[in-house]
Coordinates of C-alpha atoms in Angstrom, one line a residue:
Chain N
X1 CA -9.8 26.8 -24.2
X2 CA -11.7 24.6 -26.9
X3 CA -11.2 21.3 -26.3
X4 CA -12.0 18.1 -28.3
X5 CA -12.0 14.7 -26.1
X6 CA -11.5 11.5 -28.0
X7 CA -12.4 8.3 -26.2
X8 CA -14.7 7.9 -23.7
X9 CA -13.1 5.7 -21.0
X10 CA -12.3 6.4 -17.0
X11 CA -9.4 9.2 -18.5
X12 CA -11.8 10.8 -21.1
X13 CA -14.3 11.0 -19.2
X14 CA -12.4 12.6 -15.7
X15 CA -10.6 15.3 -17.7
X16 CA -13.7 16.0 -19.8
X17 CA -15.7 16.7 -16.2
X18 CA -12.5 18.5 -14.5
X19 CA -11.6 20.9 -17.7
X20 CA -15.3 21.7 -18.2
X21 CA -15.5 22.5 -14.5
X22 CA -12.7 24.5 -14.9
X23 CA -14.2 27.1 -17.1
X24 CA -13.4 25.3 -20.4
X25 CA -15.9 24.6 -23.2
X26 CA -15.7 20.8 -24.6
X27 CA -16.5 21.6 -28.1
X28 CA -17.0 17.6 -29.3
X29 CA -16.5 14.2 -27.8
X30 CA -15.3 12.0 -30.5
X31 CA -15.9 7.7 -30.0
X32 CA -15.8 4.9 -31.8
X33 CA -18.2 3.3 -29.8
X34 CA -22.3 4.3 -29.9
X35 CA -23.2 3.9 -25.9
X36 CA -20.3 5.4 -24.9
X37 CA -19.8 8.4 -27.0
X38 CA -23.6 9.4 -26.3
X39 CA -23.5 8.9 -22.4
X40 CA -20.2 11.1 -22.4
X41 CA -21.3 13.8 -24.5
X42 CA -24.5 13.6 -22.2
X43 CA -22.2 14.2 -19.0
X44 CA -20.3 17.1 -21.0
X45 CA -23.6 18.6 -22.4
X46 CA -22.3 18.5 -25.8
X47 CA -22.0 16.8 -29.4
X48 CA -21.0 13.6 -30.3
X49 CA -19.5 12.5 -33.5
X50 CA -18.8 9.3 -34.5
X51 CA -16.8 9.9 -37.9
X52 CA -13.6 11.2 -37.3
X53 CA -13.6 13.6 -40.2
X54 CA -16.5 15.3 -38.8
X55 CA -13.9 16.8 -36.3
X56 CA -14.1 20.2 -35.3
X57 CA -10.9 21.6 -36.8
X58 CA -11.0 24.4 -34.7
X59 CA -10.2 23.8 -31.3
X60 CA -7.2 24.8 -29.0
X61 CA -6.2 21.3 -28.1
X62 CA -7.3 17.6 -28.8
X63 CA -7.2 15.2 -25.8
X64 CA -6.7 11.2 -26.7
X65 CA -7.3 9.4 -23.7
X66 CA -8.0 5.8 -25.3
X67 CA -6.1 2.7 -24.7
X68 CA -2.1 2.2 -25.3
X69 CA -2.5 0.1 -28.8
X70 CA -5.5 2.5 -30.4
X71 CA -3.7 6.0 -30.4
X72 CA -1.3 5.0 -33.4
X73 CA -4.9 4.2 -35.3
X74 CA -6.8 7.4 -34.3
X75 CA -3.2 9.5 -34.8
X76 CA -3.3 7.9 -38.6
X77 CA -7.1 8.6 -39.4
X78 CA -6.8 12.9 -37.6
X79 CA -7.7 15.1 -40.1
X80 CA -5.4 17.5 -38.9
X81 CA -1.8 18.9 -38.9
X82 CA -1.2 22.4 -37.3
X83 CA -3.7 22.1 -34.0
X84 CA -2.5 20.9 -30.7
X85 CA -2.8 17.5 -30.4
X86 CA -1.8 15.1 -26.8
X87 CA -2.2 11.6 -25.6
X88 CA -2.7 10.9 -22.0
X89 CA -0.3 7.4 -21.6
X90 CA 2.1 6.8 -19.1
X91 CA 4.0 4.7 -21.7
X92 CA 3.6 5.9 -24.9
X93 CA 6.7 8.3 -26.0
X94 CA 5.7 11.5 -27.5
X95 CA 7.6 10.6 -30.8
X96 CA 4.2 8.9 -32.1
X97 CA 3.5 12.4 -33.4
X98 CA 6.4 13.4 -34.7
X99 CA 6.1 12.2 -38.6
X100 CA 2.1 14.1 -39.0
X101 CA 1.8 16.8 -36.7
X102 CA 3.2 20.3 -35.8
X103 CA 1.8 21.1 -32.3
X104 CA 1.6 17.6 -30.1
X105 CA 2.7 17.1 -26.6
X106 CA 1.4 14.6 -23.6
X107 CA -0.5 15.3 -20.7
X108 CA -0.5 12.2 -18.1
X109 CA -2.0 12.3 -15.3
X110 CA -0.4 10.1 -12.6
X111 CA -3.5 8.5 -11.0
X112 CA -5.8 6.1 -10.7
X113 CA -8.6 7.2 -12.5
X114 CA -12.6 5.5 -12.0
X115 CA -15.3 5.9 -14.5
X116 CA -17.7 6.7 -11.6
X117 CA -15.7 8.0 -8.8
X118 CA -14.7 11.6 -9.5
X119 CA -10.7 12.1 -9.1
X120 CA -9.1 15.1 -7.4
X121 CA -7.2 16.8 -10.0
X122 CA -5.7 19.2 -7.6
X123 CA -3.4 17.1 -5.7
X124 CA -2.4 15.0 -8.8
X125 CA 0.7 15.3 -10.4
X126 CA 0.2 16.3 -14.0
X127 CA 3.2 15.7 -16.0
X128 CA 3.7 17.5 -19.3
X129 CA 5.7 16.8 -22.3
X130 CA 5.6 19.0 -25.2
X131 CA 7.2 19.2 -29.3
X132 CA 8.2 22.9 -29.1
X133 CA 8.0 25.8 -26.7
X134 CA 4.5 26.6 -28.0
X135 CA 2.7 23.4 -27.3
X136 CA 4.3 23.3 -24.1
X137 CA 3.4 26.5 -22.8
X138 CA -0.3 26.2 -23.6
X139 CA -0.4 22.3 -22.2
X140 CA 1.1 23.9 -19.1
X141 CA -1.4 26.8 -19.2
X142 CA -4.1 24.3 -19.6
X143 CA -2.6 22.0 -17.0
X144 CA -2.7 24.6 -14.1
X145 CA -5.9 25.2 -14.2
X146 CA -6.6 21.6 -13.3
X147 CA -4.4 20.9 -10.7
X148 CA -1.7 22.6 -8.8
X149 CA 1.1 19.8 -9.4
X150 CA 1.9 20.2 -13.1
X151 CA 5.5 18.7 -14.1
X152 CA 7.8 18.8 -17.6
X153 CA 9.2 15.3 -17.7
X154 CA 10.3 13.5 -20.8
X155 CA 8.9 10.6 -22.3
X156 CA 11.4 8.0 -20.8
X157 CA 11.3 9.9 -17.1
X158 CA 7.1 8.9 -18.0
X159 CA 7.9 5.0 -18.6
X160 CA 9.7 4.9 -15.6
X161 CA 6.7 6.7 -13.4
X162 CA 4.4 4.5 -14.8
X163 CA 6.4 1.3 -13.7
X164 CA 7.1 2.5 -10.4
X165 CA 3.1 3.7 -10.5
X166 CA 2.4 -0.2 -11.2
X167 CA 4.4 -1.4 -8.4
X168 CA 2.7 1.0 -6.1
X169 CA -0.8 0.9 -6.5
X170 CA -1.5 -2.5 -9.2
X171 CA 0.8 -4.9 -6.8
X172 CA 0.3 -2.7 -3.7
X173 CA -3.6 -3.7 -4.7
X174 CA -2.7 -7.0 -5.3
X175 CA -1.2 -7.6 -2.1
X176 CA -4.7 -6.5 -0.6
X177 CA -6.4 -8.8 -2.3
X178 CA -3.5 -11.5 -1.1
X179 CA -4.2 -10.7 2.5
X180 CA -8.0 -11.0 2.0
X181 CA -7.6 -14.2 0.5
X182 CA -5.5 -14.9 3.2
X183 CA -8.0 -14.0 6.2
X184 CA -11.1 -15.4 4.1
X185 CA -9.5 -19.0 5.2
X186 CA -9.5 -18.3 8.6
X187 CA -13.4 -16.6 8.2
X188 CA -11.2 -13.2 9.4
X189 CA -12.7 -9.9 7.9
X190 CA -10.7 -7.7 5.5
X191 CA -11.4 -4.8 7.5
X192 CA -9.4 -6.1 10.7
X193 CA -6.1 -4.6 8.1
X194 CA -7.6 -1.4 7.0
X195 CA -6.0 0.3 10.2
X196 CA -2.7 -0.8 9.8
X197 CA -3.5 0.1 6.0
X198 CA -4.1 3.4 6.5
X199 CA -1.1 3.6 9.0
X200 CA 1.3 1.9 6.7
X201 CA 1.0 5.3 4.0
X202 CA 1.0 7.5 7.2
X203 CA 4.2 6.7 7.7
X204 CA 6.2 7.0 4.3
X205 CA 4.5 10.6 4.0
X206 CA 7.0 11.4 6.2
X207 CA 9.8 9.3 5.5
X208 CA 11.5 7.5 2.9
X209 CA 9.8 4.0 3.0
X210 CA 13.1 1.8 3.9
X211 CA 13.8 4.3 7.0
X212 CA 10.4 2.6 8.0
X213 CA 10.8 -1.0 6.5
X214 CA 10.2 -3.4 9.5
X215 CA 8.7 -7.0 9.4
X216 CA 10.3 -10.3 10.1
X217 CA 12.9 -10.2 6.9
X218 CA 14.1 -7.0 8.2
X219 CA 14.5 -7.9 11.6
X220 CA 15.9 -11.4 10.6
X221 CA 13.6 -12.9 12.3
X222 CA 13.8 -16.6 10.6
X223 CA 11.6 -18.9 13.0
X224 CA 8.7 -16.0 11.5
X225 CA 9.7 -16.4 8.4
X226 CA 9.5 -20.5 8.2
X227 CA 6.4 -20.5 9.7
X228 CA 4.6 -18.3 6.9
X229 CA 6.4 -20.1 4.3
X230 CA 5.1 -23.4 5.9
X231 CA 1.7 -21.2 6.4
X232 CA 1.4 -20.9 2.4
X233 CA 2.1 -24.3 1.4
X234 CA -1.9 -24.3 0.7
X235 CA -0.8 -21.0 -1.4
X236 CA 1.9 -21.9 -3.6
X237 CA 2.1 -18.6 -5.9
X238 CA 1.4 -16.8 -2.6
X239 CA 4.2 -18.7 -1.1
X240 CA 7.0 -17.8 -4.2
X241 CA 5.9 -14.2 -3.8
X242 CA 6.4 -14.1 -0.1
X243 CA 9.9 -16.3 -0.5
X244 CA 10.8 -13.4 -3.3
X245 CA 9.9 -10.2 -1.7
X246 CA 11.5 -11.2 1.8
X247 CA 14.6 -12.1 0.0
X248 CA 14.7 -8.8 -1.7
X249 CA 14.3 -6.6 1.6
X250 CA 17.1 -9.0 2.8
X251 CA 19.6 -8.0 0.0
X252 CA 18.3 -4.0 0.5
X253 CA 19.7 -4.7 3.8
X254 CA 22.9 -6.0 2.7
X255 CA 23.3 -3.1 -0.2
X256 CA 22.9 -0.1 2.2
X257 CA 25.0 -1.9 4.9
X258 CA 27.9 -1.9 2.1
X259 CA 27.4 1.7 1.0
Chain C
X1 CA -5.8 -1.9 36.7
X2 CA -2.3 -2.5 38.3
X3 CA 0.4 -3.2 35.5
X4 CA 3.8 -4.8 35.2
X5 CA 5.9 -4.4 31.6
X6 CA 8.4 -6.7 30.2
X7 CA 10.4 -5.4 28.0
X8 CA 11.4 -1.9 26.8
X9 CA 10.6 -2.0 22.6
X10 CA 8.0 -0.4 20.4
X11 CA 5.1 -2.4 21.2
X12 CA 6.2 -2.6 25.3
X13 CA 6.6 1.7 25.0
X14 CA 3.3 2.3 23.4
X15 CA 1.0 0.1 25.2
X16 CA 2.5 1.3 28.2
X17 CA 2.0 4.6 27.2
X18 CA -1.3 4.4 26.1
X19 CA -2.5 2.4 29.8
X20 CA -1.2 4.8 32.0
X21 CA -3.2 7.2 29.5
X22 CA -6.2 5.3 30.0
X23 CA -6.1 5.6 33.7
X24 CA -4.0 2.4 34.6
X25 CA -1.1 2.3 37.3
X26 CA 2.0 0.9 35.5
X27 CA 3.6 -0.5 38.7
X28 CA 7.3 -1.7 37.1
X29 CA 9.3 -1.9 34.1
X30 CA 11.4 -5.2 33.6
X31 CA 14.4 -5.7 31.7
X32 CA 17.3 -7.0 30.4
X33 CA 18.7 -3.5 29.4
X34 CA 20.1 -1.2 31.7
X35 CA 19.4 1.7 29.3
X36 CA 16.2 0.8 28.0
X37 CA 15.3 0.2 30.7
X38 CA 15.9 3.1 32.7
X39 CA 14.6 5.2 29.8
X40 CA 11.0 3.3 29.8
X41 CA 10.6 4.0 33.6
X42 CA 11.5 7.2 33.3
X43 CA 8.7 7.9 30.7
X44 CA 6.3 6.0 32.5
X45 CA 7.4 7.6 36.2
X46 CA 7.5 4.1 37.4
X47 CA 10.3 1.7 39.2
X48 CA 12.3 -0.3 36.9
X49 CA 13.9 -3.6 37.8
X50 CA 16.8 -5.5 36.4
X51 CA 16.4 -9.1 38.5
X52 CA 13.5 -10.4 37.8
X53 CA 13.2 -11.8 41.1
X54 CA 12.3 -8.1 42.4
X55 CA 9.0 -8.4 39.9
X56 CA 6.0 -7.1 42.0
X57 CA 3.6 -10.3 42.6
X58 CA 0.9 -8.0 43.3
X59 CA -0.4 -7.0 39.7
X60 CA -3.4 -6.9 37.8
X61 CA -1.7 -7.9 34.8
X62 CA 1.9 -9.1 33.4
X63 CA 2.7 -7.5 29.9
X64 CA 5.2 -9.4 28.4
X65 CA 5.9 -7.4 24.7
X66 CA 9.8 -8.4 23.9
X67 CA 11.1 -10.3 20.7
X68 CA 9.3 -13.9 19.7
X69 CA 12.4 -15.5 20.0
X70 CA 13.1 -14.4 24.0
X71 CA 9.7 -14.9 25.3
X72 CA 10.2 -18.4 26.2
X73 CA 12.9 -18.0 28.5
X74 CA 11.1 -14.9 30.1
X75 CA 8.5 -17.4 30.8
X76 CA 10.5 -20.2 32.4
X77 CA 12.3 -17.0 34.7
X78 CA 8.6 -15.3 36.1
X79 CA 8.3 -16.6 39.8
X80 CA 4.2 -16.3 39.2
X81 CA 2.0 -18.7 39.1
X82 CA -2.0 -17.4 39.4
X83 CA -0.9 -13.9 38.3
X84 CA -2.7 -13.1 35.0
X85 CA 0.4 -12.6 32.1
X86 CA 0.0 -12.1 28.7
X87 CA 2.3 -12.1 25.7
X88 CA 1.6 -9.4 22.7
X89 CA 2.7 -11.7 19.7
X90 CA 0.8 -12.4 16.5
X91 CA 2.8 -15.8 16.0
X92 CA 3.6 -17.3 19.2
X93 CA 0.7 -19.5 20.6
X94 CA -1.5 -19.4 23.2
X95 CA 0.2 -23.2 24.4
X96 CA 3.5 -21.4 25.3
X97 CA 2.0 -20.6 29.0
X98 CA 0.3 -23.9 29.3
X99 CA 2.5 -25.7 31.9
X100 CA 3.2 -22.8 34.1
X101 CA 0.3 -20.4 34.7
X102 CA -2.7 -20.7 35.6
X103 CA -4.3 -17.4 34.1
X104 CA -2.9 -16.3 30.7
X105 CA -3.9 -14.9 27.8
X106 CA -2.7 -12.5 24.4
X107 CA -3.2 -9.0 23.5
X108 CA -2.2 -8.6 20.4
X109 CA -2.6 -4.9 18.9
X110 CA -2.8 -5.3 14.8
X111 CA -0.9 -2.5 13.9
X112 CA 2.6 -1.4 13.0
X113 CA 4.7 0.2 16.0
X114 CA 7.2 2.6 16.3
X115 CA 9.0 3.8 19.5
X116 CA 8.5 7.7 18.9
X117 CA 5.3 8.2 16.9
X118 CA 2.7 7.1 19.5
X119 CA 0.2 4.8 18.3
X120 CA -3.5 5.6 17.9
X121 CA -4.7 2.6 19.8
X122 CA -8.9 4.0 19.5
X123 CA -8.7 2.4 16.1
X124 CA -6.0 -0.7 16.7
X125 CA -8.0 -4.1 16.1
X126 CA -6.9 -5.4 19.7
X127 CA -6.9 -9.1 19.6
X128 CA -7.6 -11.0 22.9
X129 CA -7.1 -15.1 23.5
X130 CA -7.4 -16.3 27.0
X131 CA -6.9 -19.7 28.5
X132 CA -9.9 -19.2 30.6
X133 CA -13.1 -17.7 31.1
X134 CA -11.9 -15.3 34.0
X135 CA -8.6 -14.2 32.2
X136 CA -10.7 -13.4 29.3
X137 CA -13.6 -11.2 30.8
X138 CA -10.3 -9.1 32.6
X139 CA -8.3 -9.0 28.9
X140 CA -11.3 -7.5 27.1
X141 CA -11.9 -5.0 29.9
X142 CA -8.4 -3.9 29.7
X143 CA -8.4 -4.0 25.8
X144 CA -11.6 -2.2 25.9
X145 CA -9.9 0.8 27.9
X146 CA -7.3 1.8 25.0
X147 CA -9.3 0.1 21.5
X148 CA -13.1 0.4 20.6
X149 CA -12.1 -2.5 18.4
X150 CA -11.5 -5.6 20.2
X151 CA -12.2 -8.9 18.6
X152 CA -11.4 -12.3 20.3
X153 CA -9.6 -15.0 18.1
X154 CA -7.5 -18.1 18.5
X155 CA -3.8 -18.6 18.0
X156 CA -4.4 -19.6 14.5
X157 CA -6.3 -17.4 12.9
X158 CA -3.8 -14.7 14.9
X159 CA -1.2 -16.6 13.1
X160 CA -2.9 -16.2 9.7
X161 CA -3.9 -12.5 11.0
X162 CA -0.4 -11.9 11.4
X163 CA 1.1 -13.2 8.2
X164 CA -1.8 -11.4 6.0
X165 CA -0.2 -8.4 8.1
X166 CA 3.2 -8.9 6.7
X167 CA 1.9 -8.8 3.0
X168 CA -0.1 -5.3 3.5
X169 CA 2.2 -3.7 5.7
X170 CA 5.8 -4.6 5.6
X171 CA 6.1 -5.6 1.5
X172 CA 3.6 -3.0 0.8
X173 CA 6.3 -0.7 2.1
X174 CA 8.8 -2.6 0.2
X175 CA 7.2 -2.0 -3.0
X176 CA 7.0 1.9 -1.9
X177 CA 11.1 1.2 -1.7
X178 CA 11.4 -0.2 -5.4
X179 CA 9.6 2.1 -6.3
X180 CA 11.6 5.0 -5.3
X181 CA 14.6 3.1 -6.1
X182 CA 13.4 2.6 -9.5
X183 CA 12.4 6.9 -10.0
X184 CA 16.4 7.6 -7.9
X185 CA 17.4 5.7 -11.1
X186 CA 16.0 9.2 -13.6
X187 CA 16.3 11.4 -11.0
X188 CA 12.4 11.8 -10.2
X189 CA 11.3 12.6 -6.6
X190 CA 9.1 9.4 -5.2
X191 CA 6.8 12.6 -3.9
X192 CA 5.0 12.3 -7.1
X193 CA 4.0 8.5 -6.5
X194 CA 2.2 9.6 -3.2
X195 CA -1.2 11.7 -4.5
X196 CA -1.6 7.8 -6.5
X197 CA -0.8 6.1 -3.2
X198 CA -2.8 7.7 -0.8
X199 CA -5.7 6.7 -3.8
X200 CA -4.8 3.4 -4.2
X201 CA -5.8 2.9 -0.2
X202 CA -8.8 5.6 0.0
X203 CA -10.5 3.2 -2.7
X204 CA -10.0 0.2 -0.9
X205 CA -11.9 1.6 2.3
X206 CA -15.2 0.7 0.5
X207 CA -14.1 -1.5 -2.0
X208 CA -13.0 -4.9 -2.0
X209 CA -9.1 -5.1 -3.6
X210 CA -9.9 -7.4 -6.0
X211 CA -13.0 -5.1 -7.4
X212 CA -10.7 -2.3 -7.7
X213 CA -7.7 -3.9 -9.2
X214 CA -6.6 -2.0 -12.5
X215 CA -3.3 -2.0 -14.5
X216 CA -1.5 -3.9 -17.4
X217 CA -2.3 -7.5 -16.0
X218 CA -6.2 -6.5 -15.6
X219 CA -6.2 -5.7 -18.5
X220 CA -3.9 -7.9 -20.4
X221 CA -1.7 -5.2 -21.8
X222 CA 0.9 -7.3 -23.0
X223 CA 2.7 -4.8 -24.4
X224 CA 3.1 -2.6 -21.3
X225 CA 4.0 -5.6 -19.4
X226 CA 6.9 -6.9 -22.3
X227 CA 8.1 -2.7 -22.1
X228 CA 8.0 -3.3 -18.4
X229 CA 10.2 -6.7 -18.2
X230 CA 12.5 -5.0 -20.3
X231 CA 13.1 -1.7 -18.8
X232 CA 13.5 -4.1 -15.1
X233 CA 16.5 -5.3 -17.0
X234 CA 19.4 -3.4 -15.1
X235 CA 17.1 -4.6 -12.2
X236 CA 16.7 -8.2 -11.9
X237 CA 15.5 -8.8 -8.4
X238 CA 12.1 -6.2 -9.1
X239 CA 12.0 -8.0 -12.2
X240 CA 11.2 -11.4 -10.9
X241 CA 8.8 -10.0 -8.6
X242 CA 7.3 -8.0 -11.1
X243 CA 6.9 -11.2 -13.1
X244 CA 5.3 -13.5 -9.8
X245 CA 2.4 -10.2 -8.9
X246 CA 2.2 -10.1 -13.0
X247 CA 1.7 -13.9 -13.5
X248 CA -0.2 -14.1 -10.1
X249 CA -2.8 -11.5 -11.0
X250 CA -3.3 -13.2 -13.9
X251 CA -3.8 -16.7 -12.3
X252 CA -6.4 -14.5 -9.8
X253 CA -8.1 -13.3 -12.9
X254 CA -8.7 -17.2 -14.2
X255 CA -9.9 -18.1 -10.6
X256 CA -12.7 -16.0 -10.6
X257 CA -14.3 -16.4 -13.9
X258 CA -13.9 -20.2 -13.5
X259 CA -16.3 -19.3 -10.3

């Protein structure tokens, strides 16, 4: 396929590398900005324009991967009304097309996606949304040949994958960079975790994570649990997320015990 | 080495497991449960005793790896006295064996245990803390025959070790479990979170957390975060701790560029 990318951040700049790879020809990277738009195209081997009406109107699909609160401006300022045109947001419902354009759809990848670190299309799930039978067979045509996981959701099924994305990798993350700031007190290396890390995910690859739950909450295991909290007092936002989280894996207990 | 185990849990199974593996001679099982008890020996083809009168004063070494709470009153029971015994806790001190033994010590392996899936102890930090030189040079031996990572800290920093443990491991998994609690809800399979998870953790191998942190807090995307709160609505306990990592990473972000 022809494709156009607009934007040139981590998203734009992934699927432009994976869908050329993939044997298909990036006709034009469109960007608003001058540095990025030139080292993208660079990476692409192709043009870049930096007036939107300069648009190639004859491509199979349009990709915008920009942020949330800029596709309702570059949706406004397209030139164009019959071609295939997606966004790539985990929270943006596909009815942002619906007044201007005939052929729209979404294609959201659900990872975390670096500038510099190339992402394994493969294994991640694509999930497609599409305005008629049309659009969606070609996103899901185009969508296969990037990765084997390719999935129609709607756009509220989306928002709620992109929450529960947040709570697993942005506060999983954040929890990471608790426990650093945790053993950086003592002078205790990050790395110490990283096997229990790795071991934690090995398990709920296998199993449903509260068949594995363990920990002090879950084995009520109080005189644990005082000490940490008295532990964080030097931590006090540390110490309301501990109090918070322990309380809720102590109500999950009581909620499966009922049902 | 010659070696007695107290106790017939997770952490008592796979370390003796993985010593008899390593060439060691598991002399006894104790303990309080007939079954357990029986089942332990049995996998380790050793004698198990139920008095612990009957405990075999000639051992290297004295594992004791039961629950926090019932390791003093093991202690007070043990007729030894010069015998080396260590406890397996990451929050009970060092000071426990004090008045009793002579030589004592922890080994405490940094990693979460289950009672069926053995344990690959190669890559377990093994933490050792002795009360003398002696104990010490014969706990790092032993540790040295299951772990190429042994590291010698004190009862505090295990403490701290220990509570930094609790954030990655067991409410890391407990955000895996609101997560798929939150997907149940639209009837989407928490499979599709684990291509982002298995990411999430691959990037903090080389990375510090906080370098790789992304989301709607990083980047103050107050208007996925305000969708977010709203859609948590029919789920007020995720919703506060959405709030507290929100609010927290957000405090985190302050921190650093004040630095």
């Amino acid at each position: 396929m022809k494709i156009v990318i607009i934007g040139t951040g981590n998203v734009a700049t992934q699927l432009g590398k994976v869908f050329k790879k993939a044997g298909h020809t990036i006709v034009q990277v469109y960007s608003r900005s001058t540095t990025g738009g030139i080292a993208l195209a660079d990476k692409l081997h192709t043009e870049v324009i930096f007036d939107i009406h300069f648009i190639d109107a004859k491509a199979d699909v349009y990709i915008i991967a920009v942020s949330d609160s800029a596709i309702g401006s570059i949706l406004r300022e397209l030139p164009l009304k019959k071609q295939l045109v997606v966004h790539t947001s985990g929270s943006v419902s596909i009815k942002v097309f619906e007044k201007k354009f005939l052929n729209y759809g979404v294609l959201y990848p659900l990872q975390t996606i670096s500038q510099n670190s190339n992402t394994n299309f493969k294994s991640t799930p694509v999930c497609i949304e599409a305005g008629n039978e049309a659009s969606k067979k070609k996103l899901v045509q185009l969508a296969r040949s990037i990765s084997n996981e390719v999935h129609t959701i709607n756009s509220e099924q989306r928002l709620f994958l992109h929450l529960a994305a947040v709570f697993v990798n942005n506060f999983t993350n954040h929890l990471f960079t608790i426990a650093e700031n945790i053993l950086s007190k003592k002078k205790l290396p990050f790395d110490l975790l990283k096997p229990l890390i790795n071991e934690t995910v090995r398990k709920i690859m296998n199993n449903h994570p509260w068949d594995v739950q363990t920990g002090p909450a879950m084995r009520n295991d109080v005189s644990s649990i005082s000490k940490h909290l008295k532990m964080l007092e030097k931590f006090p936002e540390y110490k309301v997320i501990y109090g918070h989280i322990t309380r809720n894996i102590l109500l999950e207990k009581l909620k499966r015990v009922k049902e």
